[in-house]
Each structure stands twice: as structure tokens, then as C-alpha cells.
Amino acid sequence: MKLAILSESPADEAALQVLVGYVLGRPFTTVQASLRARGWPSVEQVLPPIVRHLHFNTDADGLVVVVDSDDSVVHTSEHEAPGYHHALCRICRLRSVFRRATKNLPPARGRERVLRAVGLCVPAIEAWLLCGHDTSVTEQAWLDGQISGRQPYTRRELKWRVYGTERPSLQHETQRALQEVSRHHGDVRRLENDFPNGFGALARDLRAWQLPGRAG
Amino acid sequence: MIAAVQFRNFKALRSTGVKLAPFNLVLGPNGSGKTSLIQALLRLRALAGLAPANEPPATDGGPRIDFAFTAPYQDIGVSLGCHADELVCNVLSVSRPPGPEGEALWEKLRAKLRTIRAYLFDHYAMAVPAKPADSAELASNGGNLAAVLAVWREKHPDAYAALQAEFLRLMPEFGALEVRAGAGGTVELGTRLKANGHNFITADSLSQGTLYQIALLVLAFTPAPPAVVCIEEADRGMHPRSLREVRDTLYRLSYPQDLGMQRAPVQVITTTHSPYLLDQFREQPQEVILASKQGQAATFERLSDRTDILELMKEAHLGDLWYSGILGGIPGET
Ligand SMILES: [Zn+2]
């Protein structure tokens, strides 16, 4: 399987490479080194040209996109209802950008379209990195905080917990990210349990790539 | 080190003040006071080398700059002023706690103020072979880069090795960073590519960004760092994607303990015109200073004091907000 990863930093990309491998359960190659977005809302703007580029100029089977939720609406199971679209949910928005970007493309390089896998780190990738270490950090805790108006932690606090500083160097950030994701040893059940919508959506997308009749 | 600077009638800085953090990124159009802030610090350095005036600073409306400091110097105040018939600040007055303890504290602060340094790198000067020197300190345009590294190699091998290692990590296409004897008794700087037979590439064939990166590393790894470093346009010549590493290099000065380095922090004041560098500070708005000019008067403002902008940053890039004009800190258009 050949895929591309669009992320916000080399540290995020390194962690995603590992996690995507765990979900797929088999080796994959990346066709396009280091696709980078400047973060939200740039991702939405660069996604259509990237999809188009991958479709025509590479033999990528799929594109993985993961963004931070920050303070935006968290994707939930209600959003999965057919035809539903939440205008303030970043997963819903990226899926819709994907749909529009692939809709009228003619088949190329022996495939109909580039598949998509969209994930949402709630509220930031550091939450995923703490999974299994810090049981207070979950999607539900963040959702509860949004309802009550008292968030259980801030992005800064999550950085402290993972890196021991608010200002990690890129090198340190990458090392810590790799250490933490490697703890899962190929088993992402805990991540899917604690982050059922943001990580779960990514995992379900990736698994759908391997259904009969899809690329694989 | 320096907690705050208050200006009155100093060039375009008619009446404004700025609180300084351990790290400060200053944004603004030309003529908005970015360089004046750095000039004020250099004036402070120069006048700290002379005996302070006996009388308090004049209150006749002439240029005046007041400095406040962080602990343990929080009880010392320093003012730069000038006589009524002068235009340049040339008098330094000190208010300090009385007695020998106050005197000793001021002497300690004064020694630190003497180490303030400002840099505006010039890659042409950096690329020329340098005369060997005893000084391990980088010149303000970086022109003695090769000579500094030659001194480090002899006298500070640990710093030299750390700098080389970091350079090779940042620029993996290179296999070595070296200084060697050049023509006419000079020393010259060069690198070796991993590819291309490891031939020596002289500094004049290196890109502007590569030379600036080496100069920043010299500041970050210097064995005897100054108390305050001002760097104009720290992003010049750098690829937008490498600006995170530029930020990390600068943070190495301000927050050495975060990187496991055992040395005193260096206060950093750097200027930029790059929205991409600005983006790197979205999580630290207290480190961003907006310099603006209205008519003939320039003012400073901290991004963290702009709660309206912090709200907007949730759905827009900091760099884009700056470019759009709503942050201020942009040139006037005619
Ligand atoms: Zn949604």
C-alpha cells in the first residue's frame, strides 16, 4: 500500500507514520515525502491541490490527514449520520473538502480516486501521546469540559506533561512522540477507546481501505 | 534581565513603553521603533561603561529612556537622558539601594549591561577569510565567523564540537563543518558535502541561509554568552520550513535549562518581517511585541495584551492576521 501523510510538523508526521502502520497492521510506503500544512485553517486550503497532485502525479492509494481540534467542535457519532455535516467540526469539514476535490476527477493511474483517512486530535496530538499514561486525558473529558465550560487541561499543560517544557525543541518533540506511540506495540485499542471519534475516525477510514474491492 | 524600557522623545518613540520577556520577537514596519529599541540597549551598554552622572536625569522634555530590571536587580533603575542642547542620550543616571550592598549590586548589573550585543549578519562579510584573532566573540556583522570558530577549536573544543554536531543535524546534506588556514595567514570557513566526494566548499559558495544558521549556532553555543542579545531579522535567508529550528536555536539562548544546558539564560530580542516565523509563536503570545507607527509616533504593544486577537487566532493564522493589518505593525500604504 502506498500513502501520503499531511501533517503540521515533522514530529506529528513521525508519530502518525507509526500509528498508521499499527492500524493497517502491515508495511506501507509513503509516496510523497513530508506534506506539510501550516495548521488550521491552511489544511482546508491546501487539501484540494494536494489531492489533485496525488491523484494525477503519484500512485498513492490514500492520503492521511490529521489536525488538532483546538477549541473547535469535536466530531461525534451523531456526525456520522448520512448526509450530516457539522460546519464547525474539522473532520466533517475535511471530509467535505475531500469529497469536492475528488468528485469530478477522471480515473488516473488505474484507480478511481485517492482514498482518505481523516483524524482529529482532541485537543492536540499530545493528548494521544499521553494515552495509557494519563487516564484523565480522554476525548470524553474534553467534551465534558466543553459542556461545563471548565476544560480539564489546556494545550500548554498537555505539552508540559509530554515534553517537560512548553518550548520543546523539534528534536525533543519528535523523540518523545515516537517513544509514546511506540508504547502501544501495534495495538491501538486503547487509543480507539479513549479517543473514539478523533482517533477512531482515522482508524475506521484506514481499515476501510482494505475492504475487498478497495486498494490494497 | 531587562524587565521594561520606557521611552520619551527618543526618535519616533515619543511616549511608549515595552515590557521584555526572556525571549522577544518584535514585529513592525520600518521606522516603527524596532531598531530604536535595539539602539537604546546599545546606548545603555556604552554608557554603562562610563561613570554615572551625579545628578538625576533632566526633566526638560529631552530624550529619556528608563530601564527596569528583573531580580535580583529589581530595585535598581537606570535612566538615559541628555543635556538640553544634545540630541543623543549621553547621560546615565542610576537609582539604587544605598550603601555598599547597593553599590555592589549596581556594579554587578553594570558588568552584565556591558555584555549586551546586537547582530545584523552580513553573509558577504562572513564568507571572506578572516584574520586570526584571540577573541572568541562574534563581530556584530558576523564577519569574523571563521576566526571565532578557529579560536573555539583551540580553546573551547567542547563548544566547537557541540556546534558542529548541531549544524550537521540541521543540515544533513553536509558531512563536515571546518575551519582551515587560508591565503595570506587568514583562516577560512568551509563545509564538506556528504555527496560530491567530500570536497571542501568554501564559505563564499555557501548559501546566505547556511551562513546565518552557522552564526546563530555560534551565538547559541558560545561558552561566555552575553546577558542580552539583539538579532535583527533572524529569519533572513531561511527556508520557511526551517523556521521552527531557527526558533529552537534562539530558545536555546533564552531557555538553556529546557535543553539540559547548564548556563545562565540570555535575554533575546529579535526582529522579523516573516509571517512564517511569527506562526512559530502562536502558543507564546507574551513573547511577541507589535511595533506600530501612527503619524510620527511609534508605540509598542504585547500580543498577549490583545485579547481580541487571541480570540481570532482560533480560526486564523497569526502570520495571516498580521499580514491582514488587524494586528497593526504594518507599513502605511499610499
Ligand atoms: Zn464532525
Coordinates of C-alpha atoms and ligand atoms in Angstrom, one line a residue:
Chain A
M1 CA 0.0 0.0 0.0
K2 CA 1.2 3.5 -0.9
L3 CA 0.1 6.5 1.0
A4 CA 0.8 10.1 1.8
I5 CA 0.6 11.9 5.1
L6 CA -0.3 15.6 5.5
S7 CA 0.6 16.9 8.9
E8 CA 1.6 20.1 10.8
S9 CA 5.2 19.2 11.8
P10 CA 7.9 16.5 11.4
A11 CA 7.1 15.4 14.9
D12 CA 3.5 14.8 14.1
E13 CA 4.4 13.0 10.9
A14 CA 6.8 10.6 12.7
A15 CA 4.1 9.7 15.2
L16 CA 1.4 9.3 12.5
Q17 CA 3.7 7.0 10.5
V18 CA 3.8 4.6 13.4
L19 CA 0.1 4.8 14.3
V20 CA -1.0 4.3 10.7
G21 CA 1.3 1.3 10.5
Y22 CA -0.3 -0.1 13.7
V23 CA -3.8 0.3 12.3
L24 CA -3.1 -1.1 8.9
G25 CA -1.1 -3.9 10.5
R26 CA 1.2 -4.2 7.6
P27 CA 4.0 -2.3 6.0
F28 CA 3.3 0.6 3.7
T29 CA 5.3 3.1 1.7
T30 CA 5.0 6.8 1.6
V31 CA 4.8 8.2 -1.9
Q32 CA 5.3 11.9 -1.2
A33 CA 7.8 12.9 1.5
S34 CA 6.6 15.4 4.1
L35 CA 3.5 17.0 3.0
R36 CA 3.1 19.9 5.4
A37 CA 0.3 22.3 6.3
R38 CA 0.7 25.4 8.5
G39 CA -2.1 24.2 10.7
W40 CA -5.8 25.1 10.7
P41 CA -7.2 26.7 8.6
S42 CA -4.4 26.2 6.0
V43 CA -5.2 22.5 5.8
E44 CA -8.5 23.2 4.2
Q45 CA -6.9 25.4 1.6
V46 CA -4.1 23.2 0.6
L47 CA -6.1 19.9 0.6
P48 CA -7.7 20.2 -2.8
P49 CA -4.4 20.9 -4.7
I50 CA -2.7 18.1 -2.7
V51 CA -5.5 15.6 -3.5
R52 CA -5.3 16.6 -7.2
H53 CA -1.5 16.3 -7.2
L54 CA -1.5 12.8 -5.6
H55 CA -4.3 11.7 -7.9
F56 CA -2.6 12.6 -11.2
N57 CA 1.1 12.7 -10.4
T58 CA 1.6 9.8 -8.0
D59 CA 0.4 6.3 -7.5
A60 CA -0.7 7.0 -3.9
D61 CA -3.6 4.8 -2.8
G62 CA -4.6 7.2 0.0
L63 CA -4.0 10.3 1.9
V64 CA -3.9 10.6 5.7
V65 CA -4.8 14.0 7.2
V66 CA -4.7 14.6 10.9
V67 CA -5.4 18.0 12.5
D68 CA -5.8 19.4 16.1
S69 CA -9.3 20.3 17.3
D70 CA -8.0 23.2 19.4
D71 CA -11.2 24.7 20.7
S72 CA -13.5 23.7 17.8
V73 CA -16.4 21.3 17.9
V74 CA -15.4 17.7 18.4
H75 CA -16.6 15.1 15.9
T76 CA -19.1 12.7 17.5
S77 CA -21.1 9.6 16.3
E78 CA -24.1 11.9 15.5
H79 CA -22.0 13.5 12.8
E80 CA -21.7 10.1 11.1
A81 CA -25.4 10.0 10.2
P82 CA -25.9 10.0 6.4
G83 CA -26.0 13.5 5.0
Y84 CA -25.0 15.1 8.3
H85 CA -22.4 17.9 8.2
H86 CA -21.3 20.0 11.2
A87 CA -19.9 23.3 9.9
L88 CA -17.7 23.8 12.9
C89 CA -16.3 20.2 13.1
R90 CA -12.9 19.8 11.4
I91 CA -13.5 16.2 10.5
C92 CA -16.8 17.0 8.8
R93 CA -15.2 19.9 7.0
L94 CA -12.2 18.0 5.8
R95 CA -14.3 15.1 4.6
S96 CA -16.4 17.6 2.6
V97 CA -13.3 19.2 1.1
F98 CA -12.1 15.7 0.1
R99 CA -15.5 14.9 -1.5
R100 CA -15.5 18.1 -3.5
A101 CA -11.8 17.7 -4.5
T102 CA -12.3 14.2 -5.8
K103 CA -15.8 14.5 -7.3
N104 CA -15.1 15.3 -10.8
L105 CA -11.6 13.8 -11.3
P106 CA -11.4 11.3 -14.1
P107 CA -9.8 7.9 -13.1
A108 CA -6.0 8.1 -13.3
R109 CA -3.1 5.6 -12.8
G110 CA -5.5 2.7 -12.6
R111 CA -7.7 3.9 -9.8
E112 CA -10.9 5.9 -9.3
R113 CA -9.7 8.2 -6.6
V114 CA -7.3 8.7 -3.8
L115 CA -8.7 7.3 -0.6
R116 CA -9.0 9.5 2.5
A117 CA -8.3 8.9 6.2
V118 CA -9.1 11.9 8.4
G119 CA -8.3 12.1 12.1
L120 CA -8.8 14.8 14.8
C121 CA -6.5 15.1 17.8
V122 CA -8.7 16.4 20.7
P123 CA -7.5 18.9 21.5
A124 CA -3.9 18.3 20.3
I125 CA -1.6 15.4 19.4
E126 CA -0.1 15.5 22.9
A127 CA -3.4 14.0 24.2
W128 CA -2.9 11.0 22.0
L129 CA 0.7 10.8 23.2
L130 CA -0.5 10.6 26.8
C131 CA -3.0 7.8 26.1
G132 CA -2.5 5.0 28.6
H133 CA -0.1 7.1 30.7
D134 CA -2.5 9.7 32.0
T135 CA -6.1 8.3 32.3
S136 CA -7.5 11.8 32.9
V137 CA -6.8 12.7 29.3
T138 CA -9.6 11.5 27.0
E139 CA -12.0 12.8 24.4
Q140 CA -14.8 12.4 26.8
A141 CA -13.0 14.6 29.4
W142 CA -12.5 17.3 26.8
L143 CA -16.2 17.0 25.7
D144 CA -17.4 17.3 29.2
G145 CA -15.2 20.3 29.7
Q146 CA -16.7 22.0 26.6
I147 CA -20.2 21.4 28.1
S148 CA -19.4 22.6 31.6
G149 CA -17.2 25.5 30.4
R150 CA -14.3 24.2 32.5
Q151 CA -11.7 22.4 30.4
P152 CA -9.8 19.6 32.4
Y153 CA -6.5 20.7 30.9
T154 CA -5.0 23.2 28.4
R155 CA -2.8 22.6 25.4
R156 CA 0.0 24.1 27.4
E157 CA -0.4 21.7 30.2
L158 CA -0.5 18.7 27.8
K159 CA 2.8 19.9 26.4
W160 CA 4.3 20.1 29.9
R161 CA 3.1 16.6 30.6
V162 CA 4.6 15.2 27.5
Y163 CA 7.8 17.2 27.0
G164 CA 8.5 18.7 30.4
T165 CA 8.5 22.2 28.9
E166 CA 6.3 24.5 26.9
R167 CA 9.0 25.0 24.4
P168 CA 10.3 21.6 23.3
S169 CA 12.8 21.6 20.5
L170 CA 11.6 19.8 17.4
Q171 CA 14.1 17.1 18.0
H172 CA 12.9 16.5 21.6
E173 CA 9.3 16.7 20.4
T174 CA 9.9 14.0 17.7
Q175 CA 11.8 11.7 20.1
R176 CA 9.1 11.9 22.8
A177 CA 6.3 11.4 20.2
L178 CA 8.0 8.3 18.9
Q179 CA 8.6 7.0 22.4
E180 CA 5.0 7.4 23.4
V181 CA 3.3 6.0 20.3
S182 CA 5.7 3.0 20.4
R183 CA 4.3 2.1 23.8
H184 CA 1.2 0.8 22.1
H185 CA 3.2 -2.0 20.4
G186 CA 0.9 -2.3 17.4
D187 CA -2.3 -2.4 19.5
V188 CA -4.4 0.7 19.1
R189 CA -7.4 -0.5 21.1
R190 CA -6.7 1.8 24.0
L191 CA -6.4 4.8 21.7
E192 CA -9.6 3.9 20.0
N193 CA -11.3 3.5 23.4
D194 CA -10.1 6.8 24.8
F195 CA -10.3 8.8 21.6
P196 CA -13.3 7.1 19.8
N197 CA -14.1 9.9 17.5
G198 CA -10.9 11.7 16.6
F199 CA -8.6 8.6 16.5
G200 CA -11.4 6.2 15.9
A201 CA -12.5 8.0 12.7
L202 CA -8.9 7.8 11.4
A203 CA -8.7 4.1 12.2
R204 CA -12.0 3.3 10.6
D205 CA -11.1 5.2 7.5
L206 CA -7.8 3.3 7.2
R207 CA -9.4 -0.1 7.8
A208 CA -12.0 0.7 5.1
W209 CA -9.1 1.0 2.6
Q210 CA -8.5 -2.7 3.0
L211 CA -12.1 -3.9 2.3
P212 CA -12.5 -6.1 -0.8
G213 CA -12.6 -4.1 -3.9
R214 CA -10.6 -1.2 -2.5
A215 CA -6.9 -0.6 -2.9
G216 CA -4.7 -2.9 -1.0
Chain B
M1 CA 17.5 40.7 32.9
I2 CA 15.8 43.8 31.4
A3 CA 12.2 43.9 32.6
A4 CA 10.9 47.0 30.9
V5 CA 12.0 50.0 28.8
Q6 CA 10.1 53.3 28.8
F7 CA 10.8 55.9 26.1
R8 CA 10.2 59.6 25.9
N9 CA 11.1 61.6 22.8
F10 CA 13.7 59.1 21.7
K11 CA 13.4 59.3 17.9
A12 CA 9.9 58.1 16.9
L13 CA 9.3 56.7 20.3
R14 CA 7.6 59.8 21.8
S15 CA 5.9 58.2 24.7
T16 CA 5.7 54.4 24.9
G17 CA 7.0 51.5 26.9
V18 CA 7.6 47.9 26.5
K19 CA 7.9 45.0 29.0
L20 CA 10.5 42.5 27.9
A21 CA 10.3 38.7 28.4
P22 CA 13.3 36.3 28.4
F23 CA 12.5 35.9 24.6
N24 CA 11.1 38.7 22.5
L25 CA 10.0 38.7 18.8
V26 CA 9.5 42.3 17.6
L27 CA 7.3 42.9 14.5
G28 CA 6.6 46.1 12.8
P29 CA 7.2 48.2 9.6
N30 CA 10.4 50.1 9.0
G31 CA 10.6 53.2 11.2
S32 CA 8.3 51.8 13.9
G33 CA 10.9 51.7 16.6
K34 CA 12.3 48.1 16.3
T35 CA 15.8 49.3 15.6
S36 CA 15.4 52.2 18.1
L37 CA 14.7 49.7 20.8
I38 CA 18.0 47.9 19.9
Q39 CA 19.8 51.2 19.7
A40 CA 18.6 52.1 23.2
L41 CA 20.1 48.9 24.5
L42 CA 23.4 49.6 22.8
R43 CA 23.4 53.1 24.3
L44 CA 22.8 51.5 27.7
R45 CA 25.8 49.3 27.1
A46 CA 28.0 52.1 26.0
L47 CA 27.0 54.4 28.9
A48 CA 27.3 51.6 31.5
G49 CA 31.0 51.7 30.8
L50 CA 31.3 55.3 32.0
A51 CA 30.8 56.7 35.4
P52 CA 27.2 57.5 36.1
A53 CA 26.1 61.1 36.4
N54 CA 25.8 62.6 39.9
E55 CA 22.5 64.4 39.3
P56 CA 19.1 62.8 38.4
P57 CA 18.1 62.8 34.7
A58 CA 16.9 66.1 33.3
T59 CA 13.2 66.7 33.1
D60 CA 13.2 69.3 30.4
G61 CA 11.4 67.2 27.8
G62 CA 14.5 66.0 26.0
P63 CA 15.1 62.3 25.1
R64 CA 14.9 60.0 28.0
I65 CA 14.9 56.2 28.3
D66 CA 14.2 54.4 31.6
F67 CA 15.1 50.8 32.3
A68 CA 13.8 48.4 34.9
F69 CA 15.4 45.1 35.6
T70 CA 14.4 41.6 36.8
A71 CA 15.5 40.1 40.1
P72 CA 17.9 40.4 41.7
Y73 CA 18.2 43.9 40.2
Q74 CA 14.6 44.9 40.6
D75 CA 15.4 47.8 43.0
I76 CA 17.8 49.4 40.5
G77 CA 16.6 52.0 38.0
V78 CA 18.7 53.3 35.2
S79 CA 17.8 56.4 33.1
L80 CA 19.4 57.6 29.9
G81 CA 19.0 61.2 29.2
C82 CA 20.7 64.1 27.5
H83 CA 21.5 67.7 28.2
A84 CA 19.1 70.2 26.7
D85 CA 21.4 71.1 23.8
E86 CA 22.2 67.5 22.8
L87 CA 20.1 65.1 20.7
V88 CA 21.7 61.8 21.6
C89 CA 21.3 60.2 25.0
N90 CA 24.6 60.7 26.7
V91 CA 24.0 60.7 30.4
L92 CA 23.3 57.7 32.5
S93 CA 21.7 58.1 36.0
V94 CA 21.3 55.3 38.4
S95 CA 18.9 54.9 41.3
R96 CA 19.9 52.1 43.6
P97 CA 19.6 50.9 47.2
P98 CA 22.0 52.9 49.4
G99 CA 25.2 51.6 51.0
P100 CA 27.9 49.2 49.9
E101 CA 25.4 46.5 49.1
G102 CA 23.6 48.7 46.7
E103 CA 26.9 49.7 45.2
A104 CA 28.0 46.1 44.7
L105 CA 24.6 45.2 43.2
W106 CA 24.9 48.0 40.7
E107 CA 28.5 47.0 39.8
K108 CA 27.3 43.5 39.1
L109 CA 24.4 44.7 36.9
R110 CA 26.8 47.2 35.2
A111 CA 29.1 44.4 34.2
K112 CA 26.2 42.5 32.7
L113 CA 25.0 45.5 30.8
R114 CA 28.5 45.9 29.3
T115 CA 27.9 42.5 27.6
I116 CA 24.8 43.5 25.6
R117 CA 25.3 42.6 22.0
A118 CA 23.5 43.3 18.8
Y119 CA 23.8 41.5 15.5
L120 CA 22.9 42.2 11.9
F121 CA 24.5 39.5 9.9
D122 CA 26.2 40.2 6.6
H123 CA 26.8 37.0 4.6
Y124 CA 29.3 38.7 2.3
A125 CA 31.5 39.7 5.3
M126 CA 31.1 36.2 6.7
A127 CA 32.2 34.5 3.5
V128 CA 35.6 36.3 3.4
P129 CA 38.5 34.5 5.0
A130 CA 39.2 36.2 8.4
K131 CA 42.3 37.4 10.1
P132 CA 43.1 35.1 13.0
A133 CA 42.2 36.7 16.3
D134 CA 42.3 35.9 20.0
S135 CA 38.7 36.9 20.6
A136 CA 36.1 34.1 20.7
E137 CA 33.4 36.7 20.2
L138 CA 31.4 37.1 17.1
A139 CA 31.5 40.6 15.4
S140 CA 28.2 42.4 15.1
N141 CA 28.0 41.6 11.3
G142 CA 29.4 38.1 11.8
G143 CA 32.4 39.0 9.7
N144 CA 34.9 37.2 11.9
L145 CA 33.0 33.9 11.9
A146 CA 35.9 31.8 10.7
A147 CA 38.3 33.4 13.2
V148 CA 35.9 32.7 16.1
L149 CA 35.5 29.1 15.1
A150 CA 39.3 28.7 14.9
V151 CA 39.6 30.0 18.4
W152 CA 36.9 27.7 19.6
R153 CA 38.6 24.8 18.0
E154 CA 41.7 25.5 20.1
K155 CA 40.4 26.9 23.3
H156 CA 36.8 25.6 23.6
P157 CA 36.8 22.2 21.9
D158 CA 33.5 21.2 23.6
A159 CA 31.6 24.2 22.3
Y160 CA 33.2 23.6 18.9
A161 CA 32.1 20.0 18.8
A162 CA 28.6 20.8 20.0
L163 CA 28.2 23.4 17.3
Q164 CA 29.5 21.1 14.6
A165 CA 27.1 18.3 15.7
E166 CA 24.1 20.6 15.7
F167 CA 25.0 22.1 12.3
L168 CA 25.2 18.6 10.8
R169 CA 21.9 17.6 12.4
L170 CA 20.2 20.7 11.0
M171 CA 21.9 20.4 7.6
P172 CA 22.1 16.7 6.9
E173 CA 23.4 17.2 3.4
F174 CA 26.7 18.3 4.9
G175 CA 29.3 15.8 6.2
A176 CA 31.5 18.3 8.0
L177 CA 32.0 22.0 9.0
E178 CA 35.6 23.0 9.2
V179 CA 38.0 25.9 9.5
R180 CA 41.4 25.8 7.9
A181 CA 44.3 28.1 7.0
G182 CA 43.6 30.3 4.1
A183 CA 45.7 32.5 1.9
G184 CA 47.9 35.3 3.5
G185 CA 47.7 34.0 7.0
T186 CA 43.9 34.0 7.2
V187 CA 41.5 31.4 8.4
E188 CA 38.6 30.3 6.2
L189 CA 35.4 28.5 6.9
G190 CA 34.0 25.7 4.8
T191 CA 31.9 22.6 4.7
R192 CA 32.0 19.3 3.0
L193 CA 29.0 17.8 1.3
K194 CA 28.2 14.1 2.0
A195 CA 27.9 13.7 -1.8
N196 CA 30.3 15.2 -4.2
G197 CA 33.4 13.4 -2.9
H198 CA 33.5 15.4 0.3
N199 CA 35.3 18.3 -1.4
F200 CA 35.9 21.4 0.7
I201 CA 33.3 24.0 -0.1
T202 CA 34.5 27.5 0.8
A203 CA 32.1 29.9 2.6
D204 CA 31.6 32.1 -0.4
S205 CA 29.9 29.1 -2.1
L206 CA 27.5 28.5 0.9
S207 CA 24.0 30.0 0.8
Q208 CA 23.1 33.0 2.8
G209 CA 20.8 30.9 5.0
T210 CA 23.5 28.4 5.7
L211 CA 26.0 31.1 6.9
Y212 CA 23.3 32.8 9.0
Q213 CA 22.5 29.4 10.5
I214 CA 26.1 28.9 11.5
A215 CA 26.2 32.4 13.0
L216 CA 23.1 31.7 15.1
L217 CA 24.6 28.5 16.3
V218 CA 27.8 30.4 17.3
L219 CA 25.5 32.7 19.5
A220 CA 23.6 29.7 20.9
F221 CA 26.7 27.7 21.8
T222 CA 29.1 30.4 22.8
P223 CA 31.0 29.5 26.0
A224 CA 30.7 33.0 27.5
P225 CA 27.3 34.3 26.5
P226 CA 26.2 37.9 26.9
A227 CA 23.3 38.9 29.2
V228 CA 21.3 40.3 26.3
V229 CA 21.4 39.5 22.6
C230 CA 19.6 41.5 19.9
I231 CA 19.4 39.9 16.4
E232 CA 17.9 41.8 13.5
E233 CA 16.0 39.7 11.0
A234 CA 16.8 36.3 12.4
D235 CA 14.8 34.6 9.6
R236 CA 16.8 36.1 6.7
G237 CA 17.7 33.6 4.0
M238 CA 16.0 30.8 5.8
H239 CA 13.5 28.4 4.2
P240 CA 10.0 28.8 5.8
R241 CA 10.1 25.1 6.9
S242 CA 13.3 25.6 8.8
L243 CA 12.0 28.4 10.9
R244 CA 10.9 26.0 13.6
E245 CA 14.6 25.1 14.0
V246 CA 15.5 28.8 14.0
R247 CA 13.1 29.3 16.9
D248 CA 14.6 26.3 18.7
T249 CA 18.1 27.7 18.2
L250 CA 17.0 31.1 19.7
Y251 CA 15.2 29.4 22.5
R252 CA 18.4 27.6 23.3
L253 CA 19.7 31.1 24.3
S254 CA 16.7 32.1 26.4
Y255 CA 15.8 28.8 28.0
P256 CA 19.0 26.7 28.2
Q257 CA 17.7 24.7 31.0
D258 CA 14.9 23.4 28.8
L259 CA 17.6 21.8 26.6
G260 CA 19.6 20.5 29.5
M261 CA 22.2 23.2 29.2
Q262 CA 23.9 24.4 32.4
R263 CA 24.4 28.1 31.9
A264 CA 22.7 31.5 32.5
P265 CA 19.9 32.4 30.2
V266 CA 20.4 35.0 27.6
Q267 CA 17.7 37.5 27.0
V268 CA 16.9 37.6 23.3
I269 CA 15.3 40.4 21.3
T270 CA 14.9 39.6 17.7
T271 CA 13.1 41.4 14.8
T272 CA 11.3 39.8 11.8
H273 CA 9.2 40.5 8.8
S274 CA 8.3 36.9 8.3
P275 CA 4.7 35.7 8.9
Y276 CA 6.1 32.2 9.0
L277 CA 8.4 32.9 11.9
L278 CA 5.6 34.6 13.7
D279 CA 3.5 31.5 13.3
Q280 CA 6.0 29.7 15.4
F281 CA 5.0 31.8 18.4
R282 CA 1.2 31.2 18.4
E283 CA 1.4 29.4 21.7
Q284 CA 3.6 32.1 23.3
P285 CA 1.8 35.4 22.5
Q286 CA 3.6 37.0 25.5
E287 CA 6.8 36.8 23.5
V288 CA 5.6 38.8 20.6
I289 CA 5.8 42.6 20.5
L290 CA 4.0 44.7 17.9
A291 CA 5.6 47.9 17.0
S292 CA 3.3 50.4 15.2
K293 CA 3.6 53.8 13.8
Q294 CA 0.7 56.4 13.8
G295 CA 1.8 59.5 12.1
Q296 CA 5.2 60.4 13.5
A297 CA 4.8 58.5 16.8
A298 CA 5.7 54.8 17.3
T299 CA 4.3 52.6 20.1
F300 CA 4.9 49.1 21.4
E301 CA 2.2 46.5 22.4
R302 CA 2.4 42.9 23.6
L303 CA 0.4 40.4 21.6
S304 CA -0.8 38.8 24.8
D305 CA -2.5 42.1 25.8
R306 CA -4.6 41.9 22.6
T307 CA -7.4 39.6 23.8
D308 CA -9.3 40.4 20.6
I309 CA -6.5 38.8 18.5
L310 CA -6.1 35.8 20.8
E311 CA -9.8 35.0 20.1
L312 CA -9.3 35.4 16.3
M313 CA -6.2 33.2 16.4
K314 CA -8.5 30.2 16.9
E315 CA -9.7 30.3 13.3
A316 CA -6.8 32.1 11.5
H317 CA -3.0 32.0 11.4
L318 CA -1.2 34.5 13.4
G319 CA 1.0 35.3 10.4
D320 CA -2.1 35.9 8.2
L321 CA -3.6 38.1 10.9
W322 CA -0.5 40.2 10.9
Y323 CA -0.4 40.5 7.1
S324 CA -4.1 41.4 7.0
G325 CA -3.3 44.5 9.1
I326 CA -5.6 43.9 12.1
L327 CA -2.7 43.3 14.4
G328 CA -1.1 46.6 13.4
G329 CA 2.7 46.5 12.8
I330 CA 2.3 47.1 9.1
P331 CA 3.6 49.8 6.8
G332 CA 1.4 52.7 5.8
E333 CA 0.2 52.5 2.1
T334 CA -0.2 55.5 -0.1
Ligands
ZN1 ZN -18.0 16.0 12.6

